[in-house]
Coordinates of N, CA and C in Angstrom, one line a residue:
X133 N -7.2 13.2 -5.2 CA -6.1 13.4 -4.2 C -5.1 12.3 -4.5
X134 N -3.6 12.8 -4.5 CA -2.8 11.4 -4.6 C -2.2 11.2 -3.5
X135 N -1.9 9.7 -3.3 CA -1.6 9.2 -1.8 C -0.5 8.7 -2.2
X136 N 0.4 8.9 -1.1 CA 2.0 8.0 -1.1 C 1.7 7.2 0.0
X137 N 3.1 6.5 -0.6 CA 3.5 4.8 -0.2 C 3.1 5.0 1.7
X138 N 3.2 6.2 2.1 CA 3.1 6.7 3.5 C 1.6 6.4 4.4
X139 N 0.5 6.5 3.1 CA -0.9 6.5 3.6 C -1.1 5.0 3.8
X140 N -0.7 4.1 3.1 CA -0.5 2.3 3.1 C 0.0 1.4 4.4
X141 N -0.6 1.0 5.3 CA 0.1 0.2 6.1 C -0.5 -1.2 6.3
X142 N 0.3 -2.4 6.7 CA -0.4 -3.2 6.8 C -1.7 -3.6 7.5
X143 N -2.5 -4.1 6.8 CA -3.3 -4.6 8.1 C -4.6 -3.5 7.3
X144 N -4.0 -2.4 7.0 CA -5.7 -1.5 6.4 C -6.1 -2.4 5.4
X145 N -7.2 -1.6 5.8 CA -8.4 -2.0 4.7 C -8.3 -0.5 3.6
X146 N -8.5 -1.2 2.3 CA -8.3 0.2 0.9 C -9.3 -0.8 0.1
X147 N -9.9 0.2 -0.9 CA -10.9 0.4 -1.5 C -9.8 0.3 -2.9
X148 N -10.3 -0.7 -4.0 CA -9.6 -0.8 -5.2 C -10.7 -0.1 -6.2
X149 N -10.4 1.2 -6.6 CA -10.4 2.4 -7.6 C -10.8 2.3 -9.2
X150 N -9.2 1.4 -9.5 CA -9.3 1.3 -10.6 C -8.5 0.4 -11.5
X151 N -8.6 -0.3 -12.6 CA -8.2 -1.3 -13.2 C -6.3 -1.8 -13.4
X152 N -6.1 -2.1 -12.5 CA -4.6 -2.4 -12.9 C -4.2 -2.9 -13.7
X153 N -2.9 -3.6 -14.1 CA -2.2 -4.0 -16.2 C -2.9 -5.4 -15.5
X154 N -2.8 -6.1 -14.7 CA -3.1 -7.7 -14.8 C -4.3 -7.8 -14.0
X155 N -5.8 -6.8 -14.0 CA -6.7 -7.4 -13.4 C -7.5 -8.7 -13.6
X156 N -7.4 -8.8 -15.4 CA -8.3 -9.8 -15.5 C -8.3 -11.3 -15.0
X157 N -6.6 -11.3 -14.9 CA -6.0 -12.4 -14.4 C -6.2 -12.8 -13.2
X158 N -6.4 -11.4 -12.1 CA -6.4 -11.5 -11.0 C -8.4 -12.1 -10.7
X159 N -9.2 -11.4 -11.6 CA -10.6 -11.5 -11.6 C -10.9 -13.1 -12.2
X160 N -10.0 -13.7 -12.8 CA -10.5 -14.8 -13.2 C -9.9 -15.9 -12.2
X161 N -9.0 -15.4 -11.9 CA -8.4 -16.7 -10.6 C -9.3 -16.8 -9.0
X162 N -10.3 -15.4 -9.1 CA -10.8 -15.3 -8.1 C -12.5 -15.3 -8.6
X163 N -12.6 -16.2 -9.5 CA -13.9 -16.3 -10.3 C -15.5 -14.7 -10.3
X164 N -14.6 -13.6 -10.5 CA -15.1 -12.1 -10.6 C -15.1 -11.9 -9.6
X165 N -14.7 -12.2 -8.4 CA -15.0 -11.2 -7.2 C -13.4 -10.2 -6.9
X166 N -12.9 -10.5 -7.7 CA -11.8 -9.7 -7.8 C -12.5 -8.5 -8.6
X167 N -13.1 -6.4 -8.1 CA -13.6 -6.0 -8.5 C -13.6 -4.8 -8.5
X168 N -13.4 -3.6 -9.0 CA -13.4 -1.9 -9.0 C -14.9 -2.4 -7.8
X169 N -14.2 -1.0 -6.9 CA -15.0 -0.8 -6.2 C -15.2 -1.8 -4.5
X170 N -14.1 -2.8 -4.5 CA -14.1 -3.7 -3.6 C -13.3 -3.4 -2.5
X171 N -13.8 -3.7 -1.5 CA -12.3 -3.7 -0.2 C -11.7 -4.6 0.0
X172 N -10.3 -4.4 0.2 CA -9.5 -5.6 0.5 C -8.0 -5.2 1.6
X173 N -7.5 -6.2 2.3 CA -6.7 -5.8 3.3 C -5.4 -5.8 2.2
X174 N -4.7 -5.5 3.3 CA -3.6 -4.9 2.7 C -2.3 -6.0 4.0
X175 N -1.5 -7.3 3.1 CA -0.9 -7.7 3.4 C 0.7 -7.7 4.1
X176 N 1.1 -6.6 2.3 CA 2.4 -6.2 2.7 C 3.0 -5.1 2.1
X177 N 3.4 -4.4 2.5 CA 3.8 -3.0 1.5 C 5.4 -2.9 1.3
X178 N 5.8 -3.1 0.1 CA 6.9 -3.0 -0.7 C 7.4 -1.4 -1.2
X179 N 8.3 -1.1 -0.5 CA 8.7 0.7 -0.4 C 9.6 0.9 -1.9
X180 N 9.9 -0.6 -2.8 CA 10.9 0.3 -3.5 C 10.0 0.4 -5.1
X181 N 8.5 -0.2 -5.3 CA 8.1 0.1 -6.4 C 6.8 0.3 -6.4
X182 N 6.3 0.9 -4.6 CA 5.0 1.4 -4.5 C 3.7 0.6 -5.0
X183 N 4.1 -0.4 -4.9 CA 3.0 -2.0 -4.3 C 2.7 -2.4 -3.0
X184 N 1.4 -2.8 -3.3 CA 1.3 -3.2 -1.9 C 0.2 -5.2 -2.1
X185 N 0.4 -5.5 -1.1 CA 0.4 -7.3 -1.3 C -1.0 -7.2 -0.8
X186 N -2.2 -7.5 -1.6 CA -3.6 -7.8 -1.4 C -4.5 -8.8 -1.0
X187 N -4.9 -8.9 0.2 CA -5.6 -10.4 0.2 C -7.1 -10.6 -0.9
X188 N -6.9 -11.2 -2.1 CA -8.4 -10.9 -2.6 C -9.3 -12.0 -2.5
X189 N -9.4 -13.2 -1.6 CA -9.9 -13.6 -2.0 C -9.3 -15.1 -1.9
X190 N -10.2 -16.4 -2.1 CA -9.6 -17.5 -2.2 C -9.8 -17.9 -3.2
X191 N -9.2 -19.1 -3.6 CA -9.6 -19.8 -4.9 C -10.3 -21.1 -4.4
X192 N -10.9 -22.1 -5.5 CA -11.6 -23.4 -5.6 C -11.4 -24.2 -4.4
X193 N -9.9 -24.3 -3.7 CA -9.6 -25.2 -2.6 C -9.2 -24.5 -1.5
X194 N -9.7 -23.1 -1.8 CA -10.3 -22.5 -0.4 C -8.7 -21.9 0.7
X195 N -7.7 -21.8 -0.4 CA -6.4 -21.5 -0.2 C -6.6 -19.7 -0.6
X196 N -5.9 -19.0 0.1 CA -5.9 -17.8 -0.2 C -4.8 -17.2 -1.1
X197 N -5.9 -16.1 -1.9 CA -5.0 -15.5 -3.3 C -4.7 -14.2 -2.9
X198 N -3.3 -13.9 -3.1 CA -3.0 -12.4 -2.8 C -2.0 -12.1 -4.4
X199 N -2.5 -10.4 -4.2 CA -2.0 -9.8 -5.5 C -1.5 -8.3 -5.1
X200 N -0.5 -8.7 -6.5 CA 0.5 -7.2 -6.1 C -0.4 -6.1 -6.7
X201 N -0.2 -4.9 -6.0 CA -1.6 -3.5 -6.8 C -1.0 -2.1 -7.0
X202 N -0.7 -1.6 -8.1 CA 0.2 -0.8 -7.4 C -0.5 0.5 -6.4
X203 N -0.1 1.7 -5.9 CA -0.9 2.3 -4.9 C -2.0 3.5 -5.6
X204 N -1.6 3.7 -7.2 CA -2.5 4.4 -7.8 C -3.4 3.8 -7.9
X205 N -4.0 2.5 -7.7 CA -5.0 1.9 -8.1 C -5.9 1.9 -7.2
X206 N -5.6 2.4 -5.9 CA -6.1 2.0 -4.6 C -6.2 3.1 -3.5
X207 N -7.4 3.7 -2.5 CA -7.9 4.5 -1.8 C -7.7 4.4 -0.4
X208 N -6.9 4.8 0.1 CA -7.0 4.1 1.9 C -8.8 4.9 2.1
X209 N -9.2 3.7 3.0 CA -10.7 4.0 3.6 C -10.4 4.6 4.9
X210 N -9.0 4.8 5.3 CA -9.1 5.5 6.8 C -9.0 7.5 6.2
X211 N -8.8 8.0 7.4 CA -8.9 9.1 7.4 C -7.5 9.7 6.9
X212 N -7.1 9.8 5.8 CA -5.7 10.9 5.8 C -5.1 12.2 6.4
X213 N -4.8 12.2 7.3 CA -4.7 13.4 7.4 C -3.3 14.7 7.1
X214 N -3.8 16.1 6.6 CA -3.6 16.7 6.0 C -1.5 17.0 6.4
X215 N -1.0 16.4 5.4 CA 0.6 17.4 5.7 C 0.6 18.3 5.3
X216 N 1.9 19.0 6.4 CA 2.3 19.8 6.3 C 2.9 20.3 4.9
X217 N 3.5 21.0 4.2 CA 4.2 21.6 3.4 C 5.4 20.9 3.4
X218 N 5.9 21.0 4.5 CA 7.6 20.2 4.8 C 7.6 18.8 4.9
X219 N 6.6 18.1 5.6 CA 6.5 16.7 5.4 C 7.6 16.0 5.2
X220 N 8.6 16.3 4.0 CA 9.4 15.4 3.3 C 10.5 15.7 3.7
X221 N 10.8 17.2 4.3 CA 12.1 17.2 5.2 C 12.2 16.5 6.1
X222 N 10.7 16.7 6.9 CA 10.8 16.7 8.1 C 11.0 14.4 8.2
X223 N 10.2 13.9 6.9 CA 10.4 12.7 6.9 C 11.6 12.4 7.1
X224 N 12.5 13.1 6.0 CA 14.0 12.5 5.9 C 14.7 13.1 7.3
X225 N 14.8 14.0 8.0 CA 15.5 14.0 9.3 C 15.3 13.2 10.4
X226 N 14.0 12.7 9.9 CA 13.3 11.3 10.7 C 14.4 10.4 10.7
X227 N 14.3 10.1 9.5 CA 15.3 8.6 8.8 C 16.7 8.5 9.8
X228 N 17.1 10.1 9.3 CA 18.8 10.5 9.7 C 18.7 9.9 11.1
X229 N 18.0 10.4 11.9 CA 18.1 10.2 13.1 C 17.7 9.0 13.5
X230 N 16.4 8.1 12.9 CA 16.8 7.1 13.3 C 18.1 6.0 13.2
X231 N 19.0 6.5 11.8 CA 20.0 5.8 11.0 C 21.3 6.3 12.5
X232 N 20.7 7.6 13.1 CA 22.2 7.7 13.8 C 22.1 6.8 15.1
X233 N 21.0 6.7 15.3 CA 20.4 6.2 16.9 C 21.1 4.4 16.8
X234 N 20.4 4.3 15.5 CA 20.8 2.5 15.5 C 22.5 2.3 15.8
X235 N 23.2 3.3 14.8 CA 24.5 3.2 14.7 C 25.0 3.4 16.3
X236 N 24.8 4.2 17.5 CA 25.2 4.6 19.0 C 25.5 5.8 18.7
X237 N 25.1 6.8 17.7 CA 25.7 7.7 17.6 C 24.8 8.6 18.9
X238 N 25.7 9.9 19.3 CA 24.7 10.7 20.6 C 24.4 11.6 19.4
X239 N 23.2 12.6 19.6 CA 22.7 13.5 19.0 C 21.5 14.3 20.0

């Protein structure tokens, strides 16, 4: 099943899948517990290149390491539940309307 940037929010917990371009970097700075198959929260989610900011872990001085993942790599553990067909209209007349609300427009 593939999940958009939509199933991602801060603060979940996701299940990392599978090997992203810079794991090893990320596995060696976190002395291997950076790992397919791990849970990790989810920091911050970035909407314009479907990343999201990972806490994995600390390093030697017990300072915490976060890494960028992109969202193919990664499984929300909560429940998804199923859209509609329209979803994506119905997202964007979301947007509209909140874009008109902010402005004072009446609708």
């Amino acid at each position: 099943m593939d999940y958009d940037l939509e199933d991602f929010e801060v603060g979940d917990e996701v299940k990392y899948v599978s090997e992203c371009i810079d794991h090893d970097e990320a596995a060696n700075m976190t002395d291997d517990n950076f790992m397919i198959g791990g849970y990790y929260k989810i920091l911050f989610v970035t909407r314009s290149d479907n990343q999201v900011l990972l806490d994995i872990g600390s390093d030697y001085n017990d300072d915490p390491i976060e890494w960028w993942v992109n969202i193919k790599h990664l499984k929300p553990t909560k429940i998804v539940e199923p859209r509609s067909k329209y979803y994506k209209v119905i997202r964007k007349i979301q947007q509209m309307d909140r874009k008109r609300k902010e402005k004072g427009y009446a609708y």
